[in-house]
Structures are given as structure tokens and as C-alpha cells.
Amino acid sequence: KKMTVNAFMPSCGTTLNIGCGAFQYFLQSSGIIINCDIDKKNAETFVQCRGENLPFHDDTFDSIIAFDVIEHLADEKIFLKEVARVLKRRGKLYLTTPCSEDDFLLIEIPKKITWRDAENDWGHKRRGYTVREFTDLIEGIFSPVHLERFAATFARVGYQLYYLRRWYKFWRKFSPVKLFLRCFNLLDFYFCRGRGH
């Protein structure tokens, strides 16, 4: 199994990056990438729009990316149908979203805010989905090719430090933060396969 989304991503073709935000900097492709978001972003080839109403023709894109977008939407079915409309017949959707199942060791550290408060700040409409809820959601619209859970016991510690203790306020200034979080993800990848958020 590959561990990063980029390992699955196509290296060519036309890709729509919905809710681009900071994720635009992680994408690697020799093809064309069109970024879109509800808010204006400083991104190359950018279109300001809502995910539920994409201003593109049918069957336009070879692939579509929606990293941590669907949990922000009031009606995710409309979003998925709109994505399916602009995606080519044999195109692929790459989607990440929080998983609401806790089937691994929970390590809690003293924190400044709760997950609920953090998610309210992020504009989440829901906590996430169980695997069953997610597969039910996409049924009849998409057929899953690969479904994977990640960020389990070890990453939970890193995410709590980063988000709930708000270490991101000073970590953003230092590049080692990416390495720090990646170490937690690597531990989960090798010791907690098939679990996590």
C-alpha cells in the first residue's frame, strides 16, 4: 500500500482541485491543475466558485481532488453529483474526509480547546463519517477503487498538539513541523493499518 495521496494521483491530464487552500502546494502533476475555492486564494489557474455549483462543462476533468471539503458542506449529495457531472466517464475522484470511528487506542493530552470547538472554528457541518456511512453516501454516484483510513493512535497525539494546543501558531514558522507530523503518520502506517481517521 502506498501511504500518500500523491502515490495514487495521475501524473497527467486535467485535474480540478476543489477547496484548494494549502493543499495546492502538495500536488505534483505534469498535467493541468485548476484550483477552485469558495474564497479567493492566491493560486495559479484559480476559479472562485462553490463545490455544489461548478462552472464547468460536463465531462471536463480527468481527475478531481477534494481534500477535507465534504465535511464543510450542508448537502454533500449535491456536491458529489456535481463532481460526477464534470468528471470524465473514466475519471477518478480523490477525496479525504474525517472518519468518526474511534477503534484504536485513544491518547488524550491536556488541551486548550476541544475537538468540537476546533471543528466549529474550521466550519465543519459534521464530525465525519464511519466507513459504512461514507460508502452509503457515494453509492450510485461513485464506485470506490481504494478506501483507506489513516492517522490513528500516534498521529492523534501530533494532531492534538498541533490543533488543540494550538502549536501551529509557532510551528508554521518552522519547516520541522512537517517532519514531526510525518513521523506520527509513519508509525500509524506500520503499526495501525486499516484504522484511524
mmCIF file of C-alpha atoms in Angstrom:
data_model
loop_
_atom_site.group_PDB
_atom_site.id
_atom_site.type_symbol
_atom_site.label_atom_id
_atom_site.label_comp_id
_atom_site.label_asym_id
_atom_site.label_seq_id
_atom_site.Cartn_x
_atom_site.Cartn_y
_atom_site.Cartn_z
ATOM 1 C CA LYS A 1 0.000 0.000 0.000
ATOM 2 C CA LYS A 2 1.171 3.499 -0.741
ATOM 3 C CA MET A 3 0.932 5.996 2.080
ATOM 4 C CA THR A 4 0.459 9.356 0.409
ATOM 5 C CA VAL A 5 -2.334 10.593 -1.807
ATOM 6 C CA ASN A 6 0.247 11.659 -4.381
ATOM 7 C CA ALA A 7 1.188 7.993 -4.823
ATOM 8 C CA PHE A 8 -2.298 7.392 -6.268
ATOM 9 C CA MET A 9 -2.577 10.618 -8.236
ATOM 10 C CA PRO A 10 -2.311 10.645 -12.027
ATOM 11 C CA SER A 11 0.772 12.352 -13.432
ATOM 12 C CA CYS A 12 -1.004 13.861 -16.443
ATOM 13 C CA GLY A 13 -4.369 15.060 -17.680
ATOM 14 C CA THR A 14 -6.556 17.889 -16.370
ATOM 15 C CA THR A 15 -7.237 17.975 -12.629
ATOM 16 C CA LEU A 16 -9.725 20.099 -10.673
ATOM 17 C CA ASN A 17 -8.585 20.842 -7.117
ATOM 18 C CA ILE A 18 -11.753 21.762 -5.155
ATOM 19 C CA GLY A 19 -11.268 23.677 -1.912
ATOM 20 C CA CYS A 20 -7.631 24.093 -2.842
ATOM 21 C CA GLY A 21 -6.407 26.079 0.191
ATOM 22 C CA ALA A 22 -2.948 24.960 1.312
ATOM 23 C CA PHE A 23 -3.298 21.618 -0.492
ATOM 24 C CA GLN A 24 -2.354 23.206 -3.815
ATOM 25 C CA TYR A 25 1.290 23.165 -2.729
ATOM 26 C CA PHE A 26 1.352 19.396 -2.163
ATOM 27 C CA LEU A 27 0.123 18.368 -5.601
ATOM 28 C CA GLN A 28 2.602 17.066 -8.129
ATOM 29 C CA SER A 29 1.457 16.651 -11.702
ATOM 30 C CA SER A 30 2.834 17.281 -15.154
ATOM 31 C CA GLY A 31 -0.723 17.915 -16.340
ATOM 32 C CA ILE A 32 -3.009 20.923 -15.895
ATOM 33 C CA ILE A 33 -4.296 21.718 -12.389
ATOM 34 C CA ILE A 34 -7.234 24.125 -11.961
ATOM 35 C CA ASN A 35 -7.734 25.312 -8.387
ATOM 36 C CA CYS A 36 -11.118 26.417 -7.059
ATOM 37 C CA ASP A 37 -12.470 27.507 -3.705
ATOM 38 C CA ILE A 38 -15.391 29.440 -2.239
ATOM 39 C CA ASP A 39 -12.949 32.131 -1.058
ATOM 40 C CA LYS A 40 -10.355 33.887 -3.190
ATOM 41 C CA LYS A 41 -6.969 32.159 -2.944
ATOM 42 C CA ASN A 42 -3.534 33.081 -4.190
ATOM 43 C CA ALA A 43 -3.277 30.131 -6.555
ATOM 44 C CA GLU A 44 -2.327 29.606 -10.160
ATOM 45 C CA THR A 45 -5.237 28.954 -12.540
ATOM 46 C CA PHE A 46 -7.834 29.814 -9.904
ATOM 47 C CA VAL A 47 -11.641 29.907 -10.230
ATOM 48 C CA GLN A 48 -13.795 31.199 -7.371
ATOM 49 C CA CYS A 49 -16.935 29.064 -7.026
ATOM 50 C CA ARG A 50 -18.928 26.739 -4.784
ATOM 51 C CA GLY A 51 -18.417 22.992 -4.948
ATOM 52 C CA GLU A 52 -22.172 22.468 -5.276
ATOM 53 C CA ASN A 53 -22.279 24.630 -8.432
ATOM 54 C CA LEU A 54 -19.148 24.135 -10.532
ATOM 55 C CA PRO A 55 -18.892 26.485 -13.580
ATOM 56 C CA PHE A 56 -17.515 23.833 -15.922
ATOM 57 C CA HIS A 57 -18.910 21.771 -18.796
ATOM 58 C CA ASP A 58 -19.869 18.120 -18.382
ATOM 59 C CA ASP A 59 -17.084 15.549 -18.757
ATOM 60 C CA THR A 60 -14.276 18.104 -18.441
ATOM 61 C CA PHE A 61 -11.772 16.662 -15.962
ATOM 62 C CA ASP A 62 -9.636 13.532 -15.901
ATOM 63 C CA SER A 63 -9.420 13.706 -12.122
ATOM 64 C CA ILE A 64 -10.879 15.747 -9.274
ATOM 65 C CA ILE A 65 -9.400 16.358 -5.824
ATOM 66 C CA ALA A 66 -11.485 17.274 -2.779
ATOM 67 C CA PHE A 67 -9.262 17.124 0.300
ATOM 68 C CA ASP A 68 -11.210 17.778 3.524
ATOM 69 C CA VAL A 69 -14.056 19.552 1.715
ATOM 70 C CA ILE A 70 -17.160 17.383 2.016
ATOM 71 C CA GLU A 71 -17.499 17.748 5.803
ATOM 72 C CA HIS A 72 -17.933 21.525 5.303
ATOM 73 C CA LEU A 73 -20.988 21.190 3.050
ATOM 74 C CA ALA A 74 -24.632 21.232 4.099
ATOM 75 C CA ASP A 75 -25.695 18.896 1.285
ATOM 76 C CA GLU A 76 -22.873 16.578 0.297
ATOM 77 C CA LYS A 77 -25.053 14.596 -2.158
ATOM 78 C CA ILE A 78 -25.479 17.678 -4.370
ATOM 79 C CA PHE A 79 -21.718 18.181 -4.251
ATOM 80 C CA LEU A 80 -20.969 14.573 -5.244
ATOM 81 C CA LYS A 81 -23.441 14.684 -8.141
ATOM 82 C CA GLU A 82 -21.918 17.943 -9.369
ATOM 83 C CA VAL A 83 -18.427 16.443 -9.179
ATOM 84 C CA ALA A 84 -19.637 13.383 -11.110
ATOM 85 C CA ARG A 85 -21.103 15.697 -13.784
ATOM 86 C CA VAL A 86 -17.837 17.491 -14.584
ATOM 87 C CA LEU A 87 -15.691 14.354 -14.273
ATOM 88 C CA LYS A 88 -14.973 12.325 -17.392
ATOM 89 C CA ARG A 89 -16.591 8.914 -17.667
ATOM 90 C CA ARG A 90 -13.476 7.011 -16.599
ATOM 91 C CA GLY A 91 -12.143 9.820 -14.408
ATOM 92 C CA LYS A 92 -11.263 9.492 -10.723
ATOM 93 C CA LEU A 93 -12.198 11.439 -7.618
ATOM 94 C CA TYR A 94 -9.596 11.675 -4.842
ATOM 95 C CA LEU A 95 -11.372 12.588 -1.623
ATOM 96 C CA THR A 96 -10.369 12.804 2.038
ATOM 97 C CA THR A 97 -12.666 13.461 4.971
ATOM 98 C CA PRO A 98 -12.590 12.875 8.742
ATOM 99 C CA CYS A 99 -13.642 9.435 9.926
ATOM 100 C CA SER A 100 -15.839 9.469 13.038
ATOM 101 C CA GLU A 101 -14.934 5.937 14.144
ATOM 102 C CA ASP A 102 -12.624 5.559 17.145
ATOM 103 C CA ASP A 103 -11.492 1.934 17.051
ATOM 104 C CA PHE A 104 -7.938 2.481 18.236
ATOM 105 C CA LEU A 105 -6.134 3.463 21.425
ATOM 106 C CA LEU A 106 -7.208 6.985 22.385
ATOM 107 C CA ILE A 107 -4.425 9.075 23.882
ATOM 108 C CA GLU A 108 -5.673 12.377 25.238
ATOM 109 C CA ILE A 109 -3.364 15.188 26.301
ATOM 110 C CA PRO A 110 -4.206 18.379 28.220
ATOM 111 C CA LYS A 111 -5.582 20.803 25.670
ATOM 112 C CA LYS A 112 -6.709 24.397 25.289
ATOM 113 C CA ILE A 113 -9.827 23.710 23.235
ATOM 114 C CA THR A 114 -11.984 20.676 22.409
ATOM 115 C CA TRP A 115 -12.292 18.955 19.023
ATOM 116 C CA ARG A 116 -15.848 20.318 18.791
ATOM 117 C CA ASP A 117 -14.635 23.895 19.294
ATOM 118 C CA ALA A 118 -11.852 23.389 16.749
ATOM 119 C CA GLU A 119 -14.265 21.934 14.195
ATOM 120 C CA ASN A 120 -16.680 24.832 14.706
ATOM 121 C CA ASP A 121 -13.773 27.192 14.001
ATOM 122 C CA TRP A 122 -12.993 25.228 10.816
ATOM 123 C CA GLY A 123 -16.605 25.411 9.640
ATOM 124 C CA HIS A 124 -17.348 21.670 9.775
ATOM 125 C CA LYS A 125 -21.014 20.728 9.337
ATOM 126 C CA ARG A 126 -20.381 17.232 10.699
ATOM 127 C CA ARG A 127 -17.746 15.380 12.709
ATOM 128 C CA GLY A 128 -17.097 12.944 9.893
ATOM 129 C CA TYR A 129 -18.334 9.599 8.592
ATOM 130 C CA THR A 130 -17.998 5.971 9.511
ATOM 131 C CA VAL A 131 -16.736 3.799 6.672
ATOM 132 C CA ARG A 132 -20.272 2.423 6.220
ATOM 133 C CA GLU A 133 -21.805 5.917 6.170
ATOM 134 C CA PHE A 134 -19.288 7.029 3.576
ATOM 135 C CA THR A 135 -19.809 4.038 1.285
ATOM 136 C CA ASP A 136 -23.595 4.528 1.581
ATOM 137 C CA LEU A 137 -23.147 8.216 0.720
ATOM 138 C CA ILE A 138 -21.299 7.591 -2.547
ATOM 139 C CA GLU A 139 -23.395 4.588 -3.596
ATOM 140 C CA GLY A 140 -24.956 5.099 -7.009
ATOM 141 C CA ILE A 141 -22.638 8.041 -7.765
ATOM 142 C CA PHE A 142 -19.118 6.617 -7.429
ATOM 143 C CA SER A 143 -17.620 3.153 -7.092
ATOM 144 C CA PRO A 144 -14.751 3.060 -4.583
ATOM 145 C CA VAL A 145 -11.474 1.855 -6.078
ATOM 146 C CA HIS A 146 -9.419 2.345 -2.932
ATOM 147 C CA LEU A 147 -10.667 3.204 0.555
ATOM 148 C CA GLU A 148 -8.175 3.685 3.351
ATOM 149 C CA ARG A 149 -8.175 5.011 6.891
ATOM 150 C CA PHE A 150 -5.100 6.714 8.270
ATOM 151 C CA ALA A 151 -3.878 8.886 11.192
ATOM 152 C CA ALA A 152 -4.564 6.581 14.124
ATOM 153 C CA THR A 153 -3.087 6.319 17.633
ATOM 154 C CA PHE A 154 0.242 8.046 17.072
ATOM 155 C CA ALA A 155 -0.949 10.784 14.719
ATOM 156 C CA ARG A 156 -3.717 11.606 17.185
ATOM 157 C CA VAL A 157 -1.036 12.847 19.602
ATOM 158 C CA GLY A 158 0.538 15.047 16.937
ATOM 159 C CA TYR A 159 -2.809 16.459 15.825
ATOM 160 C CA GLN A 160 -3.821 17.256 19.398
ATOM 161 C CA LEU A 161 -0.585 19.179 19.916
ATOM 162 C CA TYR A 162 -0.939 20.936 16.586
ATOM 163 C CA TYR A 163 -4.653 21.808 16.649
ATOM 164 C CA LEU A 164 -5.920 21.572 20.228
ATOM 165 C CA ARG A 165 -2.897 23.040 21.986
ATOM 166 C CA ARG A 166 -2.556 25.414 19.015
ATOM 167 C CA TRP A 167 1.131 24.758 18.445
ATOM 168 C CA TYR A 168 0.526 25.703 14.807
ATOM 169 C CA LYS A 169 0.886 29.351 15.866
ATOM 170 C CA PHE A 170 4.646 28.952 16.020
ATOM 171 C CA TRP A 171 5.104 25.696 14.069
ATOM 172 C CA ARG A 172 4.113 27.428 10.835
ATOM 173 C CA LYS A 173 7.366 29.359 11.008
ATOM 174 C CA PHE A 174 9.485 26.198 11.165
ATOM 175 C CA SER A 175 9.816 23.521 8.497
ATOM 176 C CA PRO A 176 10.419 20.652 11.008
ATOM 177 C CA VAL A 177 6.666 20.592 11.726
ATOM 178 C CA LYS A 178 6.030 18.591 8.535
ATOM 179 C CA LEU A 179 8.679 16.060 9.533
ATOM 180 C CA PHE A 180 7.265 15.876 13.069
ATOM 181 C CA LEU A 181 3.733 15.047 11.880
ATOM 182 C CA ARG A 182 5.046 12.700 9.190
ATOM 183 C CA CYS A 183 6.831 10.625 11.855
ATOM 184 C CA PHE A 184 3.490 10.065 13.635
ATOM 185 C CA ASN A 185 1.828 9.099 10.348
ATOM 186 C CA LEU A 186 4.628 6.642 9.560
ATOM 187 C CA LEU A 187 4.185 4.935 12.936
ATOM 188 C CA ASP A 188 0.449 4.594 12.259
ATOM 189 C CA PHE A 189 1.108 3.281 8.770
ATOM 190 C CA TYR A 190 3.280 0.459 10.062
ATOM 191 C CA PHE A 191 1.532 -0.363 13.358
ATOM 192 C CA CYS A 192 -2.150 0.654 12.929
ATOM 193 C CA ARG A 193 -3.021 -0.391 9.362
ATOM 194 C CA GLY A 194 -6.645 -0.054 8.409
ATOM 195 C CA ARG A 195 -7.550 2.058 11.391
ATOM 196 C CA GLY A 196 -7.663 5.726 12.245
ATOM 197 C CA HIS A 197 -9.279 8.877 10.918
#
